[in-house]
mmCIF file of C-alpha atoms in Angstrom:
data_model
loop_
_atom_site.group_PDB
_atom_site.id
_atom_site.type_symbol
_atom_site.label_atom_id
_atom_site.label_comp_id
_atom_site.label_asym_id
_atom_site.label_seq_id
_atom_site.Cartn_x
_atom_site.Cartn_y
_atom_site.Cartn_z
ATOM 1 C CA MET M 1 0.000 0.000 0.000
ATOM 2 C CA LYS M 2 1.294 3.456 -0.922
ATOM 3 C CA HIS M 3 0.671 6.375 1.416
ATOM 4 C CA LEU M 4 0.516 10.043 0.440
ATOM 5 C CA VAL M 5 0.734 12.529 3.306
ATOM 6 C CA ILE M 6 -0.307 16.140 2.764
ATOM 7 C CA PHE M 7 1.322 18.130 5.547
ATOM 8 C CA ALA M 8 -0.812 21.181 6.207
ATOM 9 C CA ARG M 9 -1.585 24.017 8.565
ATOM 10 C CA ALA M 10 -5.120 25.293 9.025
ATOM 11 C CA PRO M 11 -5.436 28.548 7.010
ATOM 12 C CA GLN M 12 -6.063 30.782 10.003
ATOM 13 C CA LEU M 13 -5.558 34.522 9.645
ATOM 14 C CA GLY M 14 -2.216 35.630 11.028
ATOM 15 C CA ARG M 15 -0.955 32.063 11.593
ATOM 16 C CA VAL M 16 0.004 31.027 8.050
ATOM 17 C CA LYS M 17 2.490 32.308 5.438
ATOM 18 C CA ARG M 18 3.897 35.055 7.630
ATOM 19 C CA ARG M 19 6.736 35.896 5.245
ATOM 20 C CA LEU M 20 4.207 36.196 2.426
ATOM 21 C CA ALA M 21 1.939 38.263 4.669
ATOM 22 C CA ALA M 22 4.772 40.730 5.228
ATOM 23 C CA GLY M 23 4.636 41.539 1.511
ATOM 24 C CA ILE M 24 0.947 41.281 0.611
ATOM 25 C CA GLY M 25 -0.861 41.524 3.942
ATOM 26 C CA PRO M 26 -2.188 38.792 6.270
ATOM 27 C CA MET M 27 -5.640 38.619 4.690
ATOM 28 C CA ALA M 28 -4.310 38.095 1.171
ATOM 29 C CA ALA M 29 -1.712 35.605 2.407
ATOM 30 C CA ALA M 30 -4.330 33.528 4.236
ATOM 31 C CA ARG M 31 -6.607 33.650 1.190
ATOM 32 C CA PHE M 32 -3.793 32.485 -1.096
ATOM 33 C CA TYR M 33 -2.811 29.658 1.224
ATOM 34 C CA ARG M 34 -6.377 28.454 1.662
ATOM 35 C CA ALA M 35 -6.976 28.386 -2.100
ATOM 36 C CA THR M 36 -3.683 26.618 -2.787
ATOM 37 C CA LEU M 37 -4.277 24.055 -0.045
ATOM 38 C CA ALA M 38 -7.843 23.313 -1.123
ATOM 39 C CA ALA M 39 -6.786 22.891 -4.760
ATOM 40 C CA GLU M 40 -3.951 20.559 -3.783
ATOM 41 C CA ILE M 41 -6.251 18.418 -1.680
ATOM 42 C CA ARG M 42 -8.772 18.134 -4.517
ATOM 43 C CA ARG M 43 -6.067 17.175 -7.032
ATOM 44 C CA LEU M 44 -4.228 14.625 -4.930
ATOM 45 C CA ALA M 45 -6.315 13.224 -2.120
ATOM 46 C CA ASN M 46 -8.829 11.235 -4.156
ATOM 47 C CA ASP M 47 -6.295 9.558 -6.456
ATOM 48 C CA ARG M 48 -6.781 5.799 -6.099
ATOM 49 C CA ARG M 49 -3.117 5.020 -6.741
ATOM 50 C CA TRP M 50 -2.397 5.750 -3.079
ATOM 51 C CA THR M 51 -4.055 6.098 0.306
ATOM 52 C CA SER M 52 -4.222 9.757 1.281
ATOM 53 C CA TRP M 53 -3.656 11.248 4.709
ATOM 54 C CA LEU M 54 -3.945 14.825 5.914
ATOM 55 C CA PHE M 55 -1.584 15.516 8.800
ATOM 56 C CA VAL M 56 -2.663 18.891 10.106
ATOM 57 C CA THR M 57 -1.760 21.483 12.715
ATOM 58 C CA PRO M 58 -2.743 22.933 15.134
ATOM 59 C CA ASP M 59 -4.451 20.113 16.987
ATOM 60 C CA ASP M 60 -7.517 22.229 17.715
ATOM 61 C CA ALA M 61 -8.129 22.785 13.986
ATOM 62 C CA LEU M 62 -9.141 19.218 13.108
ATOM 63 C CA GLY M 63 -12.669 20.468 12.471
ATOM 64 C CA HIS M 64 -11.652 23.251 10.073
ATOM 65 C CA PRO M 65 -13.949 23.327 6.993
ATOM 66 C CA VAL M 66 -11.058 23.398 4.498
ATOM 67 C CA TRP M 67 -10.368 19.709 5.136
ATOM 68 C CA ARG M 68 -13.821 18.870 3.769
ATOM 69 C CA SER M 69 -12.760 20.125 0.335
ATOM 70 C CA ALA M 70 -11.155 16.711 -0.181
ATOM 71 C CA GLY M 71 -14.343 14.727 0.234
ATOM 72 C CA PRO M 72 -14.561 11.521 2.285
ATOM 73 C CA ARG M 73 -11.417 9.638 1.244
ATOM 74 C CA PRO M 74 -8.439 11.313 2.986
ATOM 75 C CA ARG M 75 -7.808 10.336 6.572
ATOM 76 C CA LEU M 76 -7.313 13.197 9.001
ATOM 77 C CA CYS M 77 -4.552 13.088 11.626
ATOM 78 C CA SER M 78 -2.838 15.553 13.917
ATOM 79 C CA GLN M 79 0.817 16.425 13.375
ATOM 80 C CA GLY M 80 1.292 16.257 17.125
ATOM 81 C CA ARG M 81 3.816 18.203 19.144
ATOM 82 C CA GLY M 82 7.449 19.056 18.619
ATOM 83 C CA ASP M 83 9.462 21.028 16.121
ATOM 84 C CA LEU M 84 8.967 20.742 12.370
ATOM 85 C CA GLY M 85 11.391 17.838 12.045
ATOM 86 C CA GLN M 86 9.713 15.844 14.804
ATOM 87 C CA ARG M 87 6.283 16.438 13.311
ATOM 88 C CA MET M 88 7.446 15.468 9.815
ATOM 89 C CA ALA M 89 8.946 12.253 11.126
ATOM 90 C CA LEU M 90 5.665 11.137 12.703
ATOM 91 C CA PRO M 91 3.885 9.817 9.568
ATOM 92 C CA PHE M 92 6.907 7.694 8.662
ATOM 93 C CA GLN M 93 6.764 6.150 12.127
ATOM 94 C CA VAL M 94 3.043 5.497 12.544
ATOM 95 C CA LEU M 95 1.495 4.749 9.147
ATOM 96 C CA PRO M 96 0.851 1.149 8.061
ATOM 97 C CA ALA M 97 3.443 -0.722 6.014
ATOM 98 C CA GLY M 98 4.323 0.603 2.582
ATOM 99 C CA PRO M 99 6.161 3.529 1.009
ATOM 100 C CA VAL M 100 5.291 7.014 2.264
ATOM 101 C CA VAL M 101 5.523 10.270 0.326
ATOM 102 C CA LEU M 102 5.019 13.510 2.237
ATOM 103 C CA VAL M 103 4.355 16.800 0.462
ATOM 104 C CA GLY M 104 3.901 20.374 1.593
ATOM 105 C CA SER M 105 0.704 22.336 1.102
ATOM 106 C CA ASP M 106 1.916 25.535 -0.568
ATOM 107 C CA ILE M 107 3.167 24.282 -3.955
ATOM 108 C CA PRO M 108 0.781 25.619 -6.621
ATOM 109 C CA ALA M 109 2.392 23.647 -9.472
ATOM 110 C CA LEU M 110 2.098 20.282 -7.716
ATOM 111 C CA ARG M 111 0.112 17.663 -9.636
ATOM 112 C CA ALA M 112 -0.598 13.947 -9.202
ATOM 113 C CA GLY M 113 2.023 13.094 -11.813
ATOM 114 C CA HIS M 114 4.752 14.531 -9.601
ATOM 115 C CA VAL M 115 3.649 12.292 -6.741
ATOM 116 C CA ALA M 116 3.470 9.238 -9.004
ATOM 117 C CA HIS M 117 7.024 9.952 -10.184
ATOM 118 C CA ALA M 118 8.238 10.066 -6.581
ATOM 119 C CA PHE M 119 6.650 6.703 -5.821
ATOM 120 C CA ARG M 120 8.330 5.215 -8.899
ATOM 121 C CA LEU M 121 11.689 6.452 -7.623
ATOM 122 C CA LEU M 122 11.017 4.681 -4.333
ATOM 123 C CA GLY M 123 10.880 1.442 -6.280
ATOM 124 C CA ARG M 124 14.680 1.556 -6.445
ATOM 125 C CA ASN M 125 15.663 4.019 -3.680
ATOM 126 C CA ASP M 126 15.295 4.125 0.083
ATOM 127 C CA PHE M 127 14.503 7.839 0.041
ATOM 128 C CA VAL M 128 13.298 10.395 -2.458
ATOM 129 C CA PHE M 129 13.400 14.187 -2.179
ATOM 130 C CA GLY M 130 11.730 16.868 -4.263
ATOM 131 C CA PRO M 131 14.183 19.766 -4.399
ATOM 132 C CA ALA M 132 13.196 23.420 -4.524
ATOM 133 C CA ARG M 133 15.306 26.098 -6.154
ATOM 134 C CA ASP M 134 15.736 27.917 -2.853
ATOM 135 C CA GLY M 135 17.663 25.008 -1.318
ATOM 136 C CA GLY M 136 14.737 23.448 0.501
ATOM 137 C CA PHE M 137 12.519 20.566 -0.509
ATOM 138 C CA TRP M 138 8.814 20.225 -1.150
ATOM 139 C CA LEU M 139 8.617 16.406 -0.965
ATOM 140 C CA VAL M 140 10.249 13.653 1.039
ATOM 141 C CA GLY M 141 9.501 9.976 0.673
ATOM 142 C CA ALA M 142 10.759 6.737 2.188
ATOM 143 C CA ARG M 143 10.451 3.156 0.985
ATOM 144 C CA ARG M 144 10.613 1.980 4.643
ATOM 145 C CA LEU M 145 12.134 -1.428 3.902
ATOM 146 C CA LYS M 146 14.975 -0.455 6.241
ATOM 147 C CA ALA M 147 14.662 1.070 9.679
ATOM 148 C CA MET M 148 13.992 4.800 9.561
ATOM 149 C CA PRO M 149 17.022 6.817 10.735
ATOM 150 C CA ARG M 150 16.271 8.270 14.158
ATOM 151 C CA ALA M 151 17.956 11.580 13.365
ATOM 152 C CA LEU M 152 16.478 12.036 9.881
ATOM 153 C CA PHE M 153 15.316 15.635 10.424
ATOM 154 C CA THR M 154 17.613 16.556 13.313
ATOM 155 C CA GLY M 155 19.823 19.617 12.942
ATOM 156 C CA VAL M 156 18.133 20.842 9.765
ATOM 157 C CA ARG M 157 18.239 24.591 9.218
ATOM 158 C CA TRP M 158 14.637 24.984 8.095
ATOM 159 C CA SER M 159 13.620 27.886 5.825
ATOM 160 C CA THR M 160 17.200 28.335 4.651
ATOM 161 C CA ALA M 161 19.164 27.454 1.523
ATOM 162 C CA GLN M 162 20.739 24.588 3.489
ATOM 163 C CA ALA M 163 17.560 22.670 4.381
ATOM 164 C CA LEU M 164 17.892 19.919 1.768
ATOM 165 C CA ALA M 165 21.670 19.648 2.150
ATOM 166 C CA ASP M 166 21.337 19.337 5.933
ATOM 167 C CA THR M 167 18.705 16.608 5.575
ATOM 168 C CA LEU M 168 20.783 14.626 3.087
ATOM 169 C CA ALA M 169 23.826 14.977 5.332
ATOM 170 C CA GLY M 170 21.830 13.403 8.173
ATOM 171 C CA LEU M 171 21.180 10.181 6.255
ATOM 172 C CA PRO M 172 23.410 7.315 7.371
ATOM 173 C CA SER M 173 25.566 5.536 4.818
ATOM 174 C CA GLY M 174 23.890 2.624 3.088
ATOM 175 C CA TYR M 175 20.656 4.451 2.235
ATOM 176 C CA SER M 176 20.070 5.239 -1.441
ATOM 177 C CA THR M 177 18.451 8.506 -2.486
ATOM 178 C CA GLY M 178 16.630 9.686 -5.596
ATOM 179 C CA LEU M 179 15.611 13.191 -6.623
ATOM 180 C CA ALA M 180 12.121 13.952 -7.893
ATOM 181 C CA ASP M 181 11.057 16.961 -9.934
ATOM 182 C CA THR M 182 12.119 20.449 -8.886
ATOM 183 C CA LEU M 183 9.140 22.541 -7.779
ATOM 184 C CA ASP M 184 8.849 25.721 -5.750
ATOM 185 C CA ASP M 185 6.688 26.615 -2.816
ATOM 186 C CA VAL M 186 5.499 30.179 -2.259
ATOM 187 C CA ASP M 187 7.100 31.666 0.832
ATOM 188 C CA ASP M 188 7.154 35.394 0.144
ATOM 189 C CA ALA M 189 5.909 38.072 -2.238
ATOM 190 C CA ARG M 190 8.759 37.494 -4.680
ATOM 191 C CA ASP M 191 7.861 33.802 -4.924
ATOM 192 C CA LEU M 192 4.233 34.746 -5.520
ATOM 193 C CA ARG M 193 5.140 37.146 -8.337
ATOM 194 C CA ARG M 194 7.309 34.493 -9.972
ATOM 195 C CA TRP M 195 4.538 31.901 -9.729
ATOM 196 C CA THR M 196 1.893 34.312 -11.039
ATOM 197 C CA GLN M 197 4.055 35.231 -14.040
ATOM 198 C CA ALA M 198 4.749 31.566 -14.809
ATOM 199 C CA ALA M 199 1.065 30.666 -14.562
ATOM 200 C CA GLN M 200 0.110 33.555 -16.852
ATOM 201 C CA ALA M 201 2.726 32.463 -19.395
ATOM 202 C CA ILE M 202 1.363 28.915 -19.354
ATOM 203 C CA ARG M 203 -2.188 30.139 -19.850
ATOM 204 C CA ALA M 204 -1.092 32.445 -22.663
ATOM 205 C CA ALA M 205 0.749 29.618 -24.406
ATOM 206 C CA GLY M 206 -2.319 27.437 -24.133
ATOM 207 C CA HIS M 207 -4.559 30.087 -25.711
ATOM 208 C CA GLY M 208 -2.070 30.490 -28.522
ATOM 209 C CA VAL M 209 -2.190 26.856 -29.647
#
């Protein structure tokens, strides 16, 4: 059984996309995040090639209406306590047997084909990562045929250009790694402008065919 985990935060005003909010305002940032999250859930969570899970934070937001945008299939879980690395490690520790792919919730270009590609890479690798151009990563997956490294996400400098490099450096020897497609999340106003321009170019190209 394949497991897809969408790692998400409830789109509450003032509590999401704070770097983006600094450039476009908290209301617009929350609106953007909610729309992106809802679209991602609709695109990915009902795909029958994998079992879908929503690991969400904060714990008191399990009843938030945005989760219903996925329909009945995804299973809702809390991310639990701890820092980002501890919370990301949880699904790999508790889900039933089978490969796990975990994705973020602020990647507008993410489609089911990207997830399927990551699962294919896990057919011959212990881990797979989806790199971002800013040095981070938008996807991490594990085949889970070997024991999960205890310190997988320990010492990672999150939200920096070293996040992926730090994570890879924490993998013990003997674990193989594959790289999935490069996609970008939207962290700040510059990222949003770049994404908007790219989306407009794609739409324009489509109209021109």
